[in-house]
Short mmCIF file of C-alpha atoms in Angstrom, two decimals:
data_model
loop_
_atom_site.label_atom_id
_atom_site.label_comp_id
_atom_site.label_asym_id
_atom_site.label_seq_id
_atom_site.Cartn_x
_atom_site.Cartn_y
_atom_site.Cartn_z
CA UNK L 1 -31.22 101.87 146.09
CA UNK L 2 -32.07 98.27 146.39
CA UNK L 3 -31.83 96.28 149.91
CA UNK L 4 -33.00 92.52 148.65
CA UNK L 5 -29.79 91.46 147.21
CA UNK L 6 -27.65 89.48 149.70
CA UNK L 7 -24.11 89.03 148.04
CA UNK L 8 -23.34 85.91 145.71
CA UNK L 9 -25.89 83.45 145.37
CA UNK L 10 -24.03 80.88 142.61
CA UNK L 11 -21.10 81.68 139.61
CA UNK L 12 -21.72 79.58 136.21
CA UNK L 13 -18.73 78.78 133.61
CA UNK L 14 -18.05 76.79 130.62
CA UNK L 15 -15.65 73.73 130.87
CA UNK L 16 -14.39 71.32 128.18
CA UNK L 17 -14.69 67.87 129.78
CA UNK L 18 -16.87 66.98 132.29
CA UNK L 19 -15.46 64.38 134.08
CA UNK L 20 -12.25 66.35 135.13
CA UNK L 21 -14.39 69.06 135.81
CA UNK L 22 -16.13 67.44 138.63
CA UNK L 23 -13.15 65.16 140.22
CA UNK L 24 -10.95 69.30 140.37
CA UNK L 25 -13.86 70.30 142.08
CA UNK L 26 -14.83 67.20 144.37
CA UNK L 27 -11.40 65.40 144.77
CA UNK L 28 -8.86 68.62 144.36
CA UNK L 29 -10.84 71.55 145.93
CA UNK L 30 -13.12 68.95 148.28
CA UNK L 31 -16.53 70.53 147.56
CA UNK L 32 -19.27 68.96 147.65
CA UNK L 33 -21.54 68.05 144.19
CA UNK L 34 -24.93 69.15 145.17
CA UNK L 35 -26.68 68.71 141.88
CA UNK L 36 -26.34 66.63 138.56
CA UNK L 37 -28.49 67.81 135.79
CA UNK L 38 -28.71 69.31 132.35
CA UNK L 39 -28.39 72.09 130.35
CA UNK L 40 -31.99 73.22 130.21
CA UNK L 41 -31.48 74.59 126.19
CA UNK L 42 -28.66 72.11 125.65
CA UNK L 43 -29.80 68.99 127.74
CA UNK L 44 -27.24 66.51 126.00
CA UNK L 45 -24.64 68.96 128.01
CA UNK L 46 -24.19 68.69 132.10
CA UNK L 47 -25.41 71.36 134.12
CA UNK L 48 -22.98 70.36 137.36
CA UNK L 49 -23.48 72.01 140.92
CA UNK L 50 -20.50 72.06 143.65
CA UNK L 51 -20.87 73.96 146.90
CA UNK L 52 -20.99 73.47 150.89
CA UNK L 53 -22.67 69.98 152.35
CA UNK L 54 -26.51 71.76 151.22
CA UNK L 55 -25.65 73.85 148.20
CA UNK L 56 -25.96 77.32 150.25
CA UNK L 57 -26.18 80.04 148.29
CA UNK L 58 -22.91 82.18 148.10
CA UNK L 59 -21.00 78.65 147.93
CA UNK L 60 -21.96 77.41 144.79
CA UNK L 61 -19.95 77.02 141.83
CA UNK L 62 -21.53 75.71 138.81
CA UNK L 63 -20.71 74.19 134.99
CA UNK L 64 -21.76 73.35 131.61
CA UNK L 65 -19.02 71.15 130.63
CA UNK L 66 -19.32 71.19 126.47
CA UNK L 67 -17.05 68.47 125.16
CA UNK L 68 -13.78 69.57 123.90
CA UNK L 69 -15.03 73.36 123.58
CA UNK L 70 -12.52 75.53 122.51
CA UNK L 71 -11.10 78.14 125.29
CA UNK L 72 -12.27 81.31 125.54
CA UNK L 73 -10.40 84.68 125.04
CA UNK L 74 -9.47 86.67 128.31
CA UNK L 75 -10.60 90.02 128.25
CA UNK L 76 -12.84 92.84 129.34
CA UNK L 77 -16.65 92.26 129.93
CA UNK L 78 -15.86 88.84 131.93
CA UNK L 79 -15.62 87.61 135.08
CA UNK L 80 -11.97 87.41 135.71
CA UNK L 81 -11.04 85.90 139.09
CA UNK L 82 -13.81 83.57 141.32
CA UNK L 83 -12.29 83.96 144.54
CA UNK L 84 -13.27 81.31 147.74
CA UNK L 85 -13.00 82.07 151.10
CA UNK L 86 -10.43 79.60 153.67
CA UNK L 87 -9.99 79.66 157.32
CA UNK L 88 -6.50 81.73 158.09
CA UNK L 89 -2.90 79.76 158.01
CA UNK L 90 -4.63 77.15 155.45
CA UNK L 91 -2.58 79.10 152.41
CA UNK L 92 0.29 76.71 153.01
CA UNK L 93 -1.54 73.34 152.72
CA UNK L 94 -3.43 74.62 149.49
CA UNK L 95 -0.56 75.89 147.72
CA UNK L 96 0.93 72.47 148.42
CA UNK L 97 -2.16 70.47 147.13
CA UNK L 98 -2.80 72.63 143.77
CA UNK L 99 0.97 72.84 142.98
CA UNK L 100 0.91 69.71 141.21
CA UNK L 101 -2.24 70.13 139.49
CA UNK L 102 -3.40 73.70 138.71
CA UNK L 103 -1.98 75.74 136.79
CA UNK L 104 -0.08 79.53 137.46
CA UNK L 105 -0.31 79.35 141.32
CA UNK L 106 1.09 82.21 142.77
CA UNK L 107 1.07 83.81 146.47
CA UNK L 108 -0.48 87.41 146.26
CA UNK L 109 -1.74 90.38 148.16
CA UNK L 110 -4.71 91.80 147.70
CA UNK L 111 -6.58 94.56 149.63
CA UNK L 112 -4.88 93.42 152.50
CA UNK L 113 -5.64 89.75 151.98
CA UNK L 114 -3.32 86.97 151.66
CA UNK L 115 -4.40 84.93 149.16
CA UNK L 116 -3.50 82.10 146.44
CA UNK L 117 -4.17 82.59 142.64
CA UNK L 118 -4.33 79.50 140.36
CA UNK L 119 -6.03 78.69 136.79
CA UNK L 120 -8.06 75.09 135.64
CA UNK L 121 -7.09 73.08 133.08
CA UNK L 122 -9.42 75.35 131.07
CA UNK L 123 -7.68 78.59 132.42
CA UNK L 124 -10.32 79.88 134.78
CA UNK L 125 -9.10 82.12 137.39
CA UNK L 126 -9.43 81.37 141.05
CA UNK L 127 -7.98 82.42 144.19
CA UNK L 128 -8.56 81.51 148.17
CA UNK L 129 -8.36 84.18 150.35
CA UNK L 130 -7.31 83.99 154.01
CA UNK L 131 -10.28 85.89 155.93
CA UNK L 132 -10.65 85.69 159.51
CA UNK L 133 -13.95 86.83 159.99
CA UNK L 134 -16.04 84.23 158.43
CA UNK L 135 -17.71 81.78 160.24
CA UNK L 136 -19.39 79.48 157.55
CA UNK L 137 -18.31 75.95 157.64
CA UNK L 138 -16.53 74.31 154.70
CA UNK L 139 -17.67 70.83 153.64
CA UNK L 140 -15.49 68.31 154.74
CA UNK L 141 -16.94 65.08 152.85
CA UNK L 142 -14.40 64.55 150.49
CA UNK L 143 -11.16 64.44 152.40
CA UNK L 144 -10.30 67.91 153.61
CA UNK L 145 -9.97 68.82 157.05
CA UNK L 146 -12.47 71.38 158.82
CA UNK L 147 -8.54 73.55 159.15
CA UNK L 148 -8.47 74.01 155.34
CA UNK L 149 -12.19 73.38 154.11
CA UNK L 150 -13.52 75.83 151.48
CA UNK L 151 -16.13 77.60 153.08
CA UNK L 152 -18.31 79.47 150.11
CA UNK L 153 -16.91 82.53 147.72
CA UNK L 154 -15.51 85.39 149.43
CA UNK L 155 -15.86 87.60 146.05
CA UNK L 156 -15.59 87.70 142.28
CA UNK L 157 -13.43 90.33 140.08
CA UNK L 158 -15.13 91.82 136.95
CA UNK L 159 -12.49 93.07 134.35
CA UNK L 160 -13.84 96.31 132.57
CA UNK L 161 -12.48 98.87 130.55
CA UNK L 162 -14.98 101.64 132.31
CA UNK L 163 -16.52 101.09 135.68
CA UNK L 164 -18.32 103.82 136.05
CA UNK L 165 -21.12 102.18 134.88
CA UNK L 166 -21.37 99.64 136.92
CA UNK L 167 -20.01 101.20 139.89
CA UNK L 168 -23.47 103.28 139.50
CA UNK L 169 -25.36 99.60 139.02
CA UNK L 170 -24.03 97.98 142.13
CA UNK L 171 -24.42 101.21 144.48
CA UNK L 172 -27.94 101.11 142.77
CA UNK L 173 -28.07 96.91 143.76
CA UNK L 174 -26.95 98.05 147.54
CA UNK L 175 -23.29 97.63 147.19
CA UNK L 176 -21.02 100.63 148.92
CA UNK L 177 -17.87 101.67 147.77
CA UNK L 178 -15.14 100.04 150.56
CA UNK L 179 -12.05 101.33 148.58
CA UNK L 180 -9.43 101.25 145.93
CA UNK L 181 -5.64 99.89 145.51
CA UNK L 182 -4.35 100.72 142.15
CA UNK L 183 -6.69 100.00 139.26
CA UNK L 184 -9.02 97.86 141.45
CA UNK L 185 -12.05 99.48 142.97
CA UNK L 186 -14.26 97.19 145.78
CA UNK L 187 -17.68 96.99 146.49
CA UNK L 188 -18.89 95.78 149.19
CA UNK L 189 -23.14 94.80 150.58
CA UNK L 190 -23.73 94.78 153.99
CA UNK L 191 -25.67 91.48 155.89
CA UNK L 192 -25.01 89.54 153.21
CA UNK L 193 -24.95 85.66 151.86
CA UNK L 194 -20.73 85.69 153.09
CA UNK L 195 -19.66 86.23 149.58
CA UNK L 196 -20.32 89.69 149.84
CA UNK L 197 -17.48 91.59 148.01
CA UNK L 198 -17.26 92.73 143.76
CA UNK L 199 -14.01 94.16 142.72
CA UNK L 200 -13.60 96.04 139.69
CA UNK L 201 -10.94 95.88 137.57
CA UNK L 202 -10.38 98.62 135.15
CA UNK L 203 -8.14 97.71 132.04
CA UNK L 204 -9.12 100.71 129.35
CA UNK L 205 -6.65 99.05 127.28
CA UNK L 206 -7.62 95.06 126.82
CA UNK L 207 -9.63 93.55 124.03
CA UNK L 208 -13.28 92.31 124.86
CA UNK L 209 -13.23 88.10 126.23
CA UNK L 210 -14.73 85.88 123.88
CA UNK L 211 -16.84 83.02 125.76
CA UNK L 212 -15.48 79.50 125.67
CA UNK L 213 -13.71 76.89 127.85
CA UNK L 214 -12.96 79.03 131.35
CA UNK L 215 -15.00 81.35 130.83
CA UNK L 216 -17.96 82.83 133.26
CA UNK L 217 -21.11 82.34 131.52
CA UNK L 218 -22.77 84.35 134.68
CA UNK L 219 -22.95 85.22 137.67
CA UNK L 220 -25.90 85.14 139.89
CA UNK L 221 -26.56 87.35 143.32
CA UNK L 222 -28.77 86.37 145.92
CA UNK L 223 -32.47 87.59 147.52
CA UNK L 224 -34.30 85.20 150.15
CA UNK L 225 -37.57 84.72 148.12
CA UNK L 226 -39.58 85.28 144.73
CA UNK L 227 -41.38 88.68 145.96
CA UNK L 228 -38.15 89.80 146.93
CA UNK L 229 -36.95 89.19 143.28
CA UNK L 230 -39.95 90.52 141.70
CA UNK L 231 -39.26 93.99 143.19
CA UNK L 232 -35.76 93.72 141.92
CA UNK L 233 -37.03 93.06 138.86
CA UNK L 234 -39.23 96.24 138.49
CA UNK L 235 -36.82 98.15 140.00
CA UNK L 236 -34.07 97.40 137.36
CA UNK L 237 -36.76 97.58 134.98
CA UNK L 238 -38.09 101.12 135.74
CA UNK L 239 -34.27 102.02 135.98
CA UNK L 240 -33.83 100.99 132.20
CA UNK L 241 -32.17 97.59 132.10
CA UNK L 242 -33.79 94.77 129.75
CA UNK L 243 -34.61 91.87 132.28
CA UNK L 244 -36.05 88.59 131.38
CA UNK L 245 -39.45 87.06 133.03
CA UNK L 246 -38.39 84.80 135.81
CA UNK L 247 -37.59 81.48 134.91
CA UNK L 248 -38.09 78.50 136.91
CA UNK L 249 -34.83 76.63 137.35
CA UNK L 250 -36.14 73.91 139.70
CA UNK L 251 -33.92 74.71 142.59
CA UNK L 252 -34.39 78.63 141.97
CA UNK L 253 -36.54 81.09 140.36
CA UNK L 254 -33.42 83.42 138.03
CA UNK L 255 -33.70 86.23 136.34
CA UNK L 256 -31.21 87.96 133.98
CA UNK L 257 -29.80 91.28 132.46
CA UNK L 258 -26.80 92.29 130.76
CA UNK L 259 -24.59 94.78 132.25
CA UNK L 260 -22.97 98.18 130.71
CA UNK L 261 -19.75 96.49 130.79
CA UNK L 262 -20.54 93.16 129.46
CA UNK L 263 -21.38 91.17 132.05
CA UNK L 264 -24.35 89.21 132.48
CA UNK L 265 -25.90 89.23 135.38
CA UNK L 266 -28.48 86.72 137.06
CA UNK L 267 -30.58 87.34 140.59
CA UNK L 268 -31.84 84.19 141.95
CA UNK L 269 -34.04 82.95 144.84
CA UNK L 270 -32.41 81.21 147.60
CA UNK L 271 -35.50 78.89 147.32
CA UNK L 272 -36.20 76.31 146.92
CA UNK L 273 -32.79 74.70 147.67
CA UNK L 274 -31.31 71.61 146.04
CA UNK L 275 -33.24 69.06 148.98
CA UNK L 276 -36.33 69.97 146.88
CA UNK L 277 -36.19 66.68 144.71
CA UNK L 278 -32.86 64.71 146.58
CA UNK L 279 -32.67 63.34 150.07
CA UNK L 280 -30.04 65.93 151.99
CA UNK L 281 -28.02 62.70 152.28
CA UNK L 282 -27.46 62.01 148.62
CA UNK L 283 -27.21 65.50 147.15
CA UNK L 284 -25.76 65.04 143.54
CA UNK L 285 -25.68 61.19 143.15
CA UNK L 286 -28.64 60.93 140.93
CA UNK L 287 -29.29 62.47 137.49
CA UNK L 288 -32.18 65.05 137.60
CA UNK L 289 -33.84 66.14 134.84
CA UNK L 290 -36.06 69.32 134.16
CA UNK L 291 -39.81 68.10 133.88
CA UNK L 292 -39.88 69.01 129.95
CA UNK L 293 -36.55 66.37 129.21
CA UNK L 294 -37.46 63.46 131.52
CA UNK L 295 -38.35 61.60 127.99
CA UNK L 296 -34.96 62.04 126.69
CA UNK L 297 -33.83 60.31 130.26
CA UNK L 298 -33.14 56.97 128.15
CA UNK L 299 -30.72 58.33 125.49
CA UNK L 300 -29.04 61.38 127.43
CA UNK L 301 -28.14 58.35 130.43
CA UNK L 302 -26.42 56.43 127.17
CA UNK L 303 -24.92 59.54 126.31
CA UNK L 304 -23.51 61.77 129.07
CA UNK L 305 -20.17 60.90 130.37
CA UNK L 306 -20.15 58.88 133.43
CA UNK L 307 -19.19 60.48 136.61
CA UNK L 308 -17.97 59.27 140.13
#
């Protein structure tokens, strides 16, 4: 069994317009964008960043917004639900601000959680939880009180018609087994990034997603450093999985591996950080480009929508 992974480190998804992509996340949900770059295979496409005030790992939410893509198919094999962690009796304010401007919010209980479900424009599902015991601060730049502030995911929901699988894969990647309430099984690691939690959602009977608009590309869990990730690597290799070489993604080293299920999977560094090439003071203002596209700086600054 693995000890290096530490819960959550980022969640990726597809959206269909970039500029309401960022104001939901900056203006609506009050996180903070900690990186503007590309797409490193599609660098005419955004590859947008929103987390805490430094991008900490386990907070950050990230996009590929593809003009006017068509939305993607719910299903198994997907990341259903991205779920954020909020300080306790903050349910009431949220439910107030996305009522206007998300869509299918609904009040729900789940594993003894109070909690608020809602969809984007592109039908991605989120939810904020009520937990008590978290004590990571929420960034409070853009307009939302320290009360209510977002502090970083609390967990993410895979839909799957089997889990056994990857029940076996996470107790193999250091998650236990916390419990189950109806067809929803959770895992839990211990000492983790704060976004600690996987539940599995077992649906034998739904069709397989189909990637588009709100749809999780991937999702990405968390070890402190690249020696950390090589033995990870190794260790899912000797176990059978096919894992890429790592891959330098200027604010992390990532590598990746599809799961039984579906699902693909990334483990990523929490270094370098997003300070590595941006003043801590001006996180996401600038356009950064990967070394190997700086020429196309020029013509992708013509092209890519503008953004506040």
């Amino acid at each position: 069994m693995l000890h290096q992974i530490k819960g959550l480190h980022h969640v990726t998804s597809i959206a269909s317009d970039a500029a309401e992509n960022n104001a939901f996340f900056t203006q609506t949900l009050g996180l903070r964008r900690v990186k503007k770059t590309v797409n490193f295979d599609a660098p005419d496409v955004y590859h947008l960043y929103y987390g805490d005030e430094v991008g900490t790992p386990g907070s950050v939410m990230t996009y590929f917004p593809f003009h006017n893509a068509l939305r993607g198919r719910r299903g198994t094999g997907e990341v259903g639900e991205t779920v954020y962690s909020i300080p306790k009796g903050s349910l009431p304010f949220w439910a107030d601000r996305l009522g206007s401007v998300a869509g299918n919010v609904s009040m729900a209980d789940h594993f003894g959680e109070s909690r608020l479900r809602f969809q984007t424009s592109d039908g991605e599902g989120f939810a904020l939880a009520e937990i008590a015991q978290d004590d990571r601060q929420g960034w409070t730049g853009n307009g939302i009180a320290s009360d209510y502030g977002i502090r970083g995911f609390h967990s993410a929901t895979l839909r799957l018609k089997d889990t056994g699988a990857m029940e076996e894969l996470l107790t193999f990647m250091g998650y236990e087994k916390q419990g189950s309430s109806g067809n929803l099984t959770r895992f839990v690691v211990a000492q983790g990034t704060g976004a600690n939690t996987i539940d599995l959602e077992l649906l034998p009977t739904a069709q397989h997603a189909s990637q588009g608009a709100g749809s999780v590309h991937h999702i990405a869990f968390a070890v402190e450093n690249r020696a950390a990730q090589a033995d990870v690597r190794a260790a899912l290799l000797d176990t059978g999985y096919q894992v890429t070489p790592v891959i330098d993604r200027d604010y992390f080293w990532a590598i990746y591996f599809r799961t039984p299920g579906g699902v693909l999977f990334e483990v990523a560094t929490n270094e370098p950080g997003f300070d590595r090439d941006e003043d801590m003071a001006h996180l996401g203002e600038a356009l950064k480009l990967p070394k190997q596209h700086e020429d196309l700086r020029p013509s992708l600054e013509s092209h890519l929508q503008p953004l506040d």
